[in-house]
Short mmCIF file of C-alpha atoms in Angstrom, two decimals:
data_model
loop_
_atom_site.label_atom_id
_atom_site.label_comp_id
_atom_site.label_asym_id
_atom_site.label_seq_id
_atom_site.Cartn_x
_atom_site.Cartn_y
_atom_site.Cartn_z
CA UNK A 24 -43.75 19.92 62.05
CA UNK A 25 -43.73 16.17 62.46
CA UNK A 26 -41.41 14.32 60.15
CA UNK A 27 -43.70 10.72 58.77
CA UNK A 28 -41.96 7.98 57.93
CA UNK A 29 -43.02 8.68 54.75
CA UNK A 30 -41.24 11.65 54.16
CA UNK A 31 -37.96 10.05 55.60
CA UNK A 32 -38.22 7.51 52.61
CA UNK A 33 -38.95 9.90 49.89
CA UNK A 34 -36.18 11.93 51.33
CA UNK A 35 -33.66 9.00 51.32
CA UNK A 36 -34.81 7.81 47.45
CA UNK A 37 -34.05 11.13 46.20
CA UNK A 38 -30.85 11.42 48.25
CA UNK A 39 -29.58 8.02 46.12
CA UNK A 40 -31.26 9.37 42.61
CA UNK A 41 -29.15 12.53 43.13
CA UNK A 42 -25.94 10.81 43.39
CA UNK A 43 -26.55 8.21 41.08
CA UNK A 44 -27.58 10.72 38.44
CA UNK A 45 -24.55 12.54 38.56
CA UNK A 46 -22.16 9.41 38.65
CA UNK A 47 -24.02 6.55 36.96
CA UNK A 48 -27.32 7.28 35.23
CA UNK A 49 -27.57 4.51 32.25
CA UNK A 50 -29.47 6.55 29.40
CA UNK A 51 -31.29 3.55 27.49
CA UNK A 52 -29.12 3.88 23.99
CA UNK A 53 -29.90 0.79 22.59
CA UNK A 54 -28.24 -2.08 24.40
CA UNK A 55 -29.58 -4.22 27.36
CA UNK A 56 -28.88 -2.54 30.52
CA UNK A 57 -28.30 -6.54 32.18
CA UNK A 58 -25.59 -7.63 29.31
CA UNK A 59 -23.37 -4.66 30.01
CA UNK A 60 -20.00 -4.69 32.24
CA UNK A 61 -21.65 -0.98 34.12
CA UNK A 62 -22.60 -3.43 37.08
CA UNK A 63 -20.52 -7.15 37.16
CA UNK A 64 -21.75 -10.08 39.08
CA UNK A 65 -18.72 -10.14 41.35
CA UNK A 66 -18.90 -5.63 42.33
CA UNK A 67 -20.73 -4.78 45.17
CA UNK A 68 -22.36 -2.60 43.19
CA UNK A 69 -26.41 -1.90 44.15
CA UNK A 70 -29.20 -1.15 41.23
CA UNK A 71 -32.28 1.07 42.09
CA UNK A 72 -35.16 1.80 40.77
CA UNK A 73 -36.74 4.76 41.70
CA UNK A 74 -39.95 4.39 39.45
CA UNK A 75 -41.55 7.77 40.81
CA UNK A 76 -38.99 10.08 39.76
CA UNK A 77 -37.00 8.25 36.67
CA UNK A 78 -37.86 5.54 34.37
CA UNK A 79 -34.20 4.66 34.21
CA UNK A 80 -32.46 2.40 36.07
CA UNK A 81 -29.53 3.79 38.41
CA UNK A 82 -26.39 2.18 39.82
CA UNK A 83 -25.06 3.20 42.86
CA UNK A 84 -21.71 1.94 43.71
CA UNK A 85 -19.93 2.13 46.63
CA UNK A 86 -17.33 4.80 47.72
CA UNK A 87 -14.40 2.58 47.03
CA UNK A 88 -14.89 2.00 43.70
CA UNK A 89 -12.61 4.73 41.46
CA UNK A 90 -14.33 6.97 39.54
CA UNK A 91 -12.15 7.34 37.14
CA UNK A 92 -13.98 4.33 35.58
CA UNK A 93 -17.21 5.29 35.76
CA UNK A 94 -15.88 8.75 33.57
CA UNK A 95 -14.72 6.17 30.93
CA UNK A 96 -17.34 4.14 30.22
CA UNK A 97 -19.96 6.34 30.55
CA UNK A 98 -19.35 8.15 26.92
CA UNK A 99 -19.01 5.04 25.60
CA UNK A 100 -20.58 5.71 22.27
CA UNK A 101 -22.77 2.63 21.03
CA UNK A 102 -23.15 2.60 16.99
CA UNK A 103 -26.81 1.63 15.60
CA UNK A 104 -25.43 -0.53 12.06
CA UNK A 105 -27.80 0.19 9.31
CA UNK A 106 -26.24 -1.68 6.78
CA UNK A 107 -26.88 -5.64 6.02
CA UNK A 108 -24.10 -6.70 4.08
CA UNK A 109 -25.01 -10.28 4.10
CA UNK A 110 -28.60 -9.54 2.63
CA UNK A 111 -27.43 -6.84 -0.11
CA UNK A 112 -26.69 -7.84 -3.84
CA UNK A 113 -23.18 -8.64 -4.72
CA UNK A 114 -23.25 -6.11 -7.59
CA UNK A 115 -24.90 -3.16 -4.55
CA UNK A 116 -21.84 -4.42 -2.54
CA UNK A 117 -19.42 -3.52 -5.51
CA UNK A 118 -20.83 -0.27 -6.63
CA UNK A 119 -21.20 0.66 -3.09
CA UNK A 120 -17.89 -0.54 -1.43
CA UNK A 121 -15.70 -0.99 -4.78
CA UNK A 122 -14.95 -4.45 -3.20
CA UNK A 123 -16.86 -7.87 -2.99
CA UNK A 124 -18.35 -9.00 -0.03
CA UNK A 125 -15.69 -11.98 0.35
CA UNK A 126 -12.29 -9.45 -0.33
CA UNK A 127 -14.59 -6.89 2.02
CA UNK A 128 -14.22 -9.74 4.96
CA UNK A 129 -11.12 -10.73 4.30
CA UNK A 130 -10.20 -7.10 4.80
CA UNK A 131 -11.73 -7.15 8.30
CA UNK A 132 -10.46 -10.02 9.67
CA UNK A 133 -6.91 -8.49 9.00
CA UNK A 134 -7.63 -5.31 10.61
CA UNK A 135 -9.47 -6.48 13.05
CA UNK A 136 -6.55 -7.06 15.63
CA UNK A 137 -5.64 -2.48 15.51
CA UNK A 138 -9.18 -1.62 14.80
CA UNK A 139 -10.29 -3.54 17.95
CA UNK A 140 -7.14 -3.40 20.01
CA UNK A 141 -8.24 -3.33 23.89
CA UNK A 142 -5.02 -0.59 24.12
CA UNK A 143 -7.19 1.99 22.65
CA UNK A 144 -9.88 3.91 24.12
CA UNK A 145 -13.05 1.37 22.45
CA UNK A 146 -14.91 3.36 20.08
CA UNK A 147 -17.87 0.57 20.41
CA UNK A 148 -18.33 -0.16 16.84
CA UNK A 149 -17.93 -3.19 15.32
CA UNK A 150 -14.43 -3.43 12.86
CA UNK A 151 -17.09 -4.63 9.95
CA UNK A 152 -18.92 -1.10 10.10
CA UNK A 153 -15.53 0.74 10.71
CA UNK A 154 -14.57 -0.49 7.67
CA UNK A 155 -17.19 0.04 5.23
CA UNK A 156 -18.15 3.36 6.72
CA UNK A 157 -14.44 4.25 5.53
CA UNK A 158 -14.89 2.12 1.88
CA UNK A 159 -18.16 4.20 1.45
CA UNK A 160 -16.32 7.46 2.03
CA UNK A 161 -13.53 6.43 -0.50
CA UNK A 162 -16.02 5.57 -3.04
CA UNK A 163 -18.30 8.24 -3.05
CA UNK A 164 -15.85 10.67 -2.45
CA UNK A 165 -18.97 12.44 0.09
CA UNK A 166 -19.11 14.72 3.40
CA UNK A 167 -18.10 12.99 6.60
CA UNK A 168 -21.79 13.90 7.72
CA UNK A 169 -23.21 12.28 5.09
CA UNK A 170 -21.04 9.11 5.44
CA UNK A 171 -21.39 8.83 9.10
CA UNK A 172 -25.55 8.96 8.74
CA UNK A 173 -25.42 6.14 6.27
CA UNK A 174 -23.15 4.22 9.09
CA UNK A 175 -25.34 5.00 11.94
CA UNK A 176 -22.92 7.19 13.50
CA UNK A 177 -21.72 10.68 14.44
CA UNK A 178 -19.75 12.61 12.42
CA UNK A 179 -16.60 13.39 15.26
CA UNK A 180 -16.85 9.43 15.63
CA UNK A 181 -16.76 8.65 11.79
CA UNK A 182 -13.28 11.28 11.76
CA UNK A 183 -12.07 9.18 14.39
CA UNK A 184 -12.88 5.79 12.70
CA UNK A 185 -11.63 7.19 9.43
CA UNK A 186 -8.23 7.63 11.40
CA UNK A 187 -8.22 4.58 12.89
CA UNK A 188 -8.70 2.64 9.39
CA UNK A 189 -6.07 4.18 7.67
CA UNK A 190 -3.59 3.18 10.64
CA UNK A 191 -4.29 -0.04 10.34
CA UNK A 192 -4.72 -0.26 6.68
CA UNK A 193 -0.95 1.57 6.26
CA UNK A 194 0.43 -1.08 8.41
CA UNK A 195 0.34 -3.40 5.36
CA UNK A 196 1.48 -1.41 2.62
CA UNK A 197 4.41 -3.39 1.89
CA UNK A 198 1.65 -6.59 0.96
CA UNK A 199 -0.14 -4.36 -1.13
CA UNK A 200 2.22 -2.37 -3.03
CA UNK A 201 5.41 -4.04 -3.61
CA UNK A 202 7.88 -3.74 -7.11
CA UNK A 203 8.44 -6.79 -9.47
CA UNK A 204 11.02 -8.76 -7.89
CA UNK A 205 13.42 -10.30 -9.83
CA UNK A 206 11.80 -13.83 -11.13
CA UNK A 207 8.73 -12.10 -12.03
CA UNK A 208 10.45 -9.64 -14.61
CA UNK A 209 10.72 -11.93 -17.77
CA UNK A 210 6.34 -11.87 -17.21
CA UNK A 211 6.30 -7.88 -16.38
CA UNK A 212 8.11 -7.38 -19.45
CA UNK A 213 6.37 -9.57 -21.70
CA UNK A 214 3.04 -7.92 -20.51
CA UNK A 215 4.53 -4.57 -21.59
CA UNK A 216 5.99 -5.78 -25.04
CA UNK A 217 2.59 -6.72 -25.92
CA UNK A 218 1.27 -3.17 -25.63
CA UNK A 219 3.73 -1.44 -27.63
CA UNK A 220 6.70 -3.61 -28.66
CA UNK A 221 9.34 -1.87 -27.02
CA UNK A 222 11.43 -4.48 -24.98
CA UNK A 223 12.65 -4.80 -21.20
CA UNK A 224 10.08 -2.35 -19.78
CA UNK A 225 8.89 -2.92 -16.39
CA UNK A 226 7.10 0.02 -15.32
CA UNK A 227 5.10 3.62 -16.54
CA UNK A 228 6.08 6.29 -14.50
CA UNK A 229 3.84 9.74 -14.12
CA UNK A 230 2.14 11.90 -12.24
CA UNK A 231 -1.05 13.06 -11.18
CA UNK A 232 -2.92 15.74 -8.92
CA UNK A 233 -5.44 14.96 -6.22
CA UNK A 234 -6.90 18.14 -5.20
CA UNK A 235 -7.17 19.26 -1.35
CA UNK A 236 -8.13 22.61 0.37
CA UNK A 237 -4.51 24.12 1.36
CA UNK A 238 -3.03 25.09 4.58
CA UNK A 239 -3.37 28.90 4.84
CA UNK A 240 -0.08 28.99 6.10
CA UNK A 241 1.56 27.79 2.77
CA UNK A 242 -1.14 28.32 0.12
CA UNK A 243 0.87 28.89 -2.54
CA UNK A 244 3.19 25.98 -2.16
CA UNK A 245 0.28 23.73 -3.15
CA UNK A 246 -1.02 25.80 -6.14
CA UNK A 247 -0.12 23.28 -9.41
CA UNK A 248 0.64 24.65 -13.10
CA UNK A 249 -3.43 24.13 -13.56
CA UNK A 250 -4.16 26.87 -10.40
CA UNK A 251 -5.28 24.93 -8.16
CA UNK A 252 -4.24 23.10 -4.85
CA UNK A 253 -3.18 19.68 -4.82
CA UNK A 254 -0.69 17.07 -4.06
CA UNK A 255 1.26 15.37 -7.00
CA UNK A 256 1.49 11.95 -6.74
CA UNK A 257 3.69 10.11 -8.28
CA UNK A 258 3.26 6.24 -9.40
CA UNK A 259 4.60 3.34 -11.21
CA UNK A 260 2.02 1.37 -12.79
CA UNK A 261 2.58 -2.66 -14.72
CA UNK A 262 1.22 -3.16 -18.02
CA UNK A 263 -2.11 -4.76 -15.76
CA UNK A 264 -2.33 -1.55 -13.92
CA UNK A 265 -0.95 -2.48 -10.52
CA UNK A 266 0.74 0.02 -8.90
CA UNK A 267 4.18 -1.00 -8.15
CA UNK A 268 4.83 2.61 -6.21
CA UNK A 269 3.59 5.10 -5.45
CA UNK A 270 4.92 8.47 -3.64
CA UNK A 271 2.24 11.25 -2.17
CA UNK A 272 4.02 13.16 -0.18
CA UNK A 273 5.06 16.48 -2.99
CA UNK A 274 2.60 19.43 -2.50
CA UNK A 275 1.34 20.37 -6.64
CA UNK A 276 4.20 22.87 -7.43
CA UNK A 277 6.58 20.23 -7.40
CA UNK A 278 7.99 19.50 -10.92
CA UNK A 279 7.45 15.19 -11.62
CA UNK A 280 11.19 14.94 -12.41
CA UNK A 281 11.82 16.56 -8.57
CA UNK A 282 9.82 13.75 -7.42
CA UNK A 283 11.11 11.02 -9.27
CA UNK A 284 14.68 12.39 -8.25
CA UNK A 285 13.88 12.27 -4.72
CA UNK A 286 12.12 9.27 -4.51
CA UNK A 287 13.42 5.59 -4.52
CA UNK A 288 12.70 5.01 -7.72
CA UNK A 289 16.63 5.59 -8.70
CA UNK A 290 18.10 3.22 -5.83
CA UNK A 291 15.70 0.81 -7.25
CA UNK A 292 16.34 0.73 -10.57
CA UNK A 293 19.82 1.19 -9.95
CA UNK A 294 19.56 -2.30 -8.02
CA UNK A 295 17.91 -3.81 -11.43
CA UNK A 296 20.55 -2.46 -14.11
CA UNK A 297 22.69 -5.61 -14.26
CA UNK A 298 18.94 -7.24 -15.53
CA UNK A 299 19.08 -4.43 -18.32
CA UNK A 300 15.33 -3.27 -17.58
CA UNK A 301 13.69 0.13 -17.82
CA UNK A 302 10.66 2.62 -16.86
CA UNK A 303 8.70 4.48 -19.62
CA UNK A 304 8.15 7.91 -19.15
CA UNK A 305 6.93 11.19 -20.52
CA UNK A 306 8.88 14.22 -21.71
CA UNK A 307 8.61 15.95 -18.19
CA UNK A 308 11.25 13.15 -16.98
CA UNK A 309 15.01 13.19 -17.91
CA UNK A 310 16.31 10.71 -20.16
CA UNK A 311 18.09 8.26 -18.38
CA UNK A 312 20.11 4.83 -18.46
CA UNK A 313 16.85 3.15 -16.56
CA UNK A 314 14.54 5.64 -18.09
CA UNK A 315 13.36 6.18 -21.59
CA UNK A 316 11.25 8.86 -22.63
CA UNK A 317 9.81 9.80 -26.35
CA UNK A 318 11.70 12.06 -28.89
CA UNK A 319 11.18 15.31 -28.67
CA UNK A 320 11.53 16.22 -32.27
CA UNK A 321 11.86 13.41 -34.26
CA UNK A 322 13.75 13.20 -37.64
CA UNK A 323 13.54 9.64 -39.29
CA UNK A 324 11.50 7.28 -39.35
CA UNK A 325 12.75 4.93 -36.87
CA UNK A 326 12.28 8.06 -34.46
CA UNK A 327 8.11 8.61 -35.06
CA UNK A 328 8.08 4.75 -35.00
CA UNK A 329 9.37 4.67 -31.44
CA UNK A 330 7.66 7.31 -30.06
CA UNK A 331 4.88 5.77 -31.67
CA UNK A 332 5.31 2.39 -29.69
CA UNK A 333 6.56 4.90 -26.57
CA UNK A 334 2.85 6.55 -26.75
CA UNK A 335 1.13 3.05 -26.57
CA UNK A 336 3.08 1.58 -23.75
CA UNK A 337 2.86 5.01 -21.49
CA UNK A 338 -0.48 5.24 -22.07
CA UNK A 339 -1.31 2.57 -19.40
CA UNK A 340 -0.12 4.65 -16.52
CA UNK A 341 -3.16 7.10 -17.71
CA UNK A 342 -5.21 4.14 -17.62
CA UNK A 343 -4.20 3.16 -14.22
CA UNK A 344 -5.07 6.84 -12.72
CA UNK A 345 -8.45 7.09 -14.56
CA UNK A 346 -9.45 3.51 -12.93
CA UNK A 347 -8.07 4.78 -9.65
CA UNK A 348 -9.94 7.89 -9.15
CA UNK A 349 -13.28 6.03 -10.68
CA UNK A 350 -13.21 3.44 -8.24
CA UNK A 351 -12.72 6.13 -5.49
CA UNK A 352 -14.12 9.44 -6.16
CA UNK A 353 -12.75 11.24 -2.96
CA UNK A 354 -9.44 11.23 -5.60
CA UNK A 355 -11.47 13.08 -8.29
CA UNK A 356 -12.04 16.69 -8.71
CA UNK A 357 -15.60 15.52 -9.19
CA UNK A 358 -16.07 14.47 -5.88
CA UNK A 359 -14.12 17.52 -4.51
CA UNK A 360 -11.36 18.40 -2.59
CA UNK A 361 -10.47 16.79 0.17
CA UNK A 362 -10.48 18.85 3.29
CA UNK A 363 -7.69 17.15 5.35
CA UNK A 364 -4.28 17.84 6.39
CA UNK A 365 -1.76 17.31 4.00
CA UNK A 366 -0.43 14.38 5.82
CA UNK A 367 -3.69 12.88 6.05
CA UNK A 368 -4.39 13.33 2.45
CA UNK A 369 -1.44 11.35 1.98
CA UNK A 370 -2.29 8.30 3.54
CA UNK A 371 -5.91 8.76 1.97
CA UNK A 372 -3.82 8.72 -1.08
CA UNK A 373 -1.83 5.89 -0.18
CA UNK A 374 -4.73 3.54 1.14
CA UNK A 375 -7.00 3.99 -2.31
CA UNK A 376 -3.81 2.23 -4.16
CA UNK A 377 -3.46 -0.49 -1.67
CA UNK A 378 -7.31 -1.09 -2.28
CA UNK A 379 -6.85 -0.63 -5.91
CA UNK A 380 -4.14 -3.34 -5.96
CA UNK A 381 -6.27 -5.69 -3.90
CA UNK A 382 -9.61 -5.06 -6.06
CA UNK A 383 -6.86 -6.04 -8.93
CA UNK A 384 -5.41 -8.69 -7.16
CA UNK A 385 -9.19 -10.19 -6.01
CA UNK A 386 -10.02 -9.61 -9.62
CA UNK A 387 -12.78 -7.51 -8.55
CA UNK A 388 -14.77 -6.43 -11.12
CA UNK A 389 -15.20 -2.20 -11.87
CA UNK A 390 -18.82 -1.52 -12.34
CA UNK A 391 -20.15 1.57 -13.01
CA UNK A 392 -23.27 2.93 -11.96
CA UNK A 393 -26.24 3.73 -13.70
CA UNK A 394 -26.82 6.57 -15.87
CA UNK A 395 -26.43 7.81 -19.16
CA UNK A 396 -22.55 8.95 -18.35
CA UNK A 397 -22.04 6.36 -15.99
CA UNK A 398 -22.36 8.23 -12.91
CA UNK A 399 -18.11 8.06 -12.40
CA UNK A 400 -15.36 9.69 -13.99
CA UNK A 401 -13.62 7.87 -17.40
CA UNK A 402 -11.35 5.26 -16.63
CA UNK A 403 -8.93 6.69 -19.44
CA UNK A 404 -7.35 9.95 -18.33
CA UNK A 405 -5.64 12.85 -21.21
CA UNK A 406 -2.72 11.95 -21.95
CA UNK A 407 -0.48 15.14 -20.32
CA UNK A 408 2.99 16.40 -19.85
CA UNK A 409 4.73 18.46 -17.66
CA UNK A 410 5.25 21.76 -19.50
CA UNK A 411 8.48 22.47 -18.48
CA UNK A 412 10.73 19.80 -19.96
CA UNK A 413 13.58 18.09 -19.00
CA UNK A 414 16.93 18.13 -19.94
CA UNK A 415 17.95 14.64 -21.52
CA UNK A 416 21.23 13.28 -19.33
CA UNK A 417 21.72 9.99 -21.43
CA UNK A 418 20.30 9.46 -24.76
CA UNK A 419 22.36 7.05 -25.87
CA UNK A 420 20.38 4.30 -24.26
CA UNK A 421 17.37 5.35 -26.29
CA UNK A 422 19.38 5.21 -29.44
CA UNK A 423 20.17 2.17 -28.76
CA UNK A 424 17.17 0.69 -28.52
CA UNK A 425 15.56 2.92 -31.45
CA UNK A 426 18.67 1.51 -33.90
CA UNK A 427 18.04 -1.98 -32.77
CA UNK A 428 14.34 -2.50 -32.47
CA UNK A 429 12.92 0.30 -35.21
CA UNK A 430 15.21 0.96 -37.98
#
């Protein structure tokens, strides 16, 4: 049979669609085919169009270019934003974001550098939507699916944003959470002084449990006194409700004075003694030369008095963990438990109270959503205590200080 010329070009078009298909077929995914870097000006790269058999354009390169860079970029994911932020409400942007729109930018222009970082394999999404896909998840405490729709992206992308975030964010803890230094004490303790008139306090120390599904491996380990899984975190909060420190690395069975003991909260305060300062804590703490803590059963009236003036000034550290959690409900039982490593929970943990200081710090209103509770948790936690106590190392210190400022 007589081969027509026709034939010979069909033949030869759907040699080259082959090829091209199975090297460098550009799926139309919402970009302009002309403005991307498949095909630069200065290759020697050809484009085809083989209208009869695909409405896609193909690029066929040359044998000498590598394919290891056609692998690269061709999964390069391309993310569809769906959210404004310059034509939403400023009070949508807070309930939505816990943030303002200016401390929300601010935010991205110093992440910017690791989020974007040409080192990385490019995830193609702009460090604006990286960041308030990750906000949103911290506020609503909600499914990665659910998250990722709202962002206009997939779900494995939004786990690997989420990652990505928290790397960068972590690089700055020390500018986020950082302890009184020494010229700002006579301020820190005046703050405290005016909650409950006990002097020379610069910090409430507790702890609280952020619940997470357990490694099967060590279920147990995580189990708290309340029976069920979580991490105790342990924090220092000022008399404003900053968080001076913060430790999230104890699974829930660990006792609070375990943490505090194996922490840097002692080498700290330690460094501050010669300033004659102290932390307020509960009865699940020890009593010590840095640390006072109420009386357990008091007999005079100097005693109730303190513990009194003890229960006022503690009560701030409840304050700062019911705030915490309502701002970001992925802390809250009510927004469930988080289904992440433990280390990852951990810097979850650990990024909420560097956003917490800088909503603080921005003076970023709390607003709570509509509804006839609210719609978030109280920002006042119980008041609770460790139900194993204690045993009191130095209670002289708190005599003191009962003798000379309640008698």
């Amino acid at each position: 049979m007589a081969v027509t010329p026709a034939a010979v070009r069909t033949a030869a078009v759907r040699t080259a669609t082959a090829g091209a298909h199975r090297h460098w077929l550009l799926r139309p995914i919402g970009f302009n085919v002309n403005q991307c870097c498949f095909a630069p000006q200065s290759s020697t790269a050809t484009v085809c169009h083989a209208s009869a058999f695909t409405s896609h354009p193909i690029v066929s390169l040359h044998r000498h270019r590598p394919l290891g860079h056609a692998r690269r970029w061709r999964n390069l994911p391309v993310c569809r934003p769906l959210v404004d932020l310059s034509t939403m409400e400023e009070r949508h942007v807070i309930l939505t974001y816990r943030l303002d729109r200016a401390t929300i930018q601010e935010l991205c222009a110093q992440l910017e550098p690791d989020l974007m970082s040409p080192i990385r394999q490019p995830t193609g999404i702009p460090s604006l939507v990286q960041v308030l896909s990750v906000l949103h998840f911290f506020a609503s405490g909600s499914f990665q699916t659910t998250v990722a729709i709202a962002s206009g992206m997939s779900q494995p992308m939004f786990s690997k944003v989420l990652s990505r975030v928290l790397s960068a964010l972590l690089k700055h803890i020390w500018s986020y959470i950082v302890f009184p230094e020494v010229g700002d004490l006579p301020t820190v303790k005046g703050d405290f002084y005016a909650l409950g008139h006990i002097p020379n306090i610069i910090g409430a120390i507790d702890g609280t449990h952020v619940a997470l599904v357990p490694p099967s491996r060590s279920e147990q380990v995580y189990r708290n006194r309340k029976s069920y899984h979580s991490m105790n975190v342990q924090m220092v909060s000022l008399a404003d409700q900053y968080i001076s420190h913060v430790n999230a690395k104890f699974p829930g069975s660990v006792h609070d004075a375990y943490i505090m003991r194996n922490s840097s909260i002692p080498y700290v305060m330690g460094q501050l003694q010669r300033h004659r300062v102290w932390l307020i804590g509960d009865s699940g703490y020890p009593n010590l030369s840095w640390l006072l803590i109420p009386v357990r059963n008091p007999r005079t009236r100097a005693e109730e008095r303190y513990n009194e003036a003890h229960g006022r000034t503690r009560r701030v550290i409840e304050r700062t963990f019911g705030l915490l959690k309502a701002r970001f409900r992925c802390l809250h039982m009510t927004g469930g438990s988080l289904m992440y490593s433990p280390k990852k929970v951990c810097q979850i943990i650990v990024a909420c109270c560097m956003l917490h200081n800088l909503a603080l710090r921005r003076q970023v209103p709390f607003l709570q959503e509509d509804g006839p509770d609210g719609g978030v948790v109280a920002a006042v936690e119980p008041v609770e205590s460790e139900h194993e106590e204690a045993e009191e190392d130095d209670i002289d210190n708190r005599n003191t200080v009962i003798q000379q400022y309640f008698q």
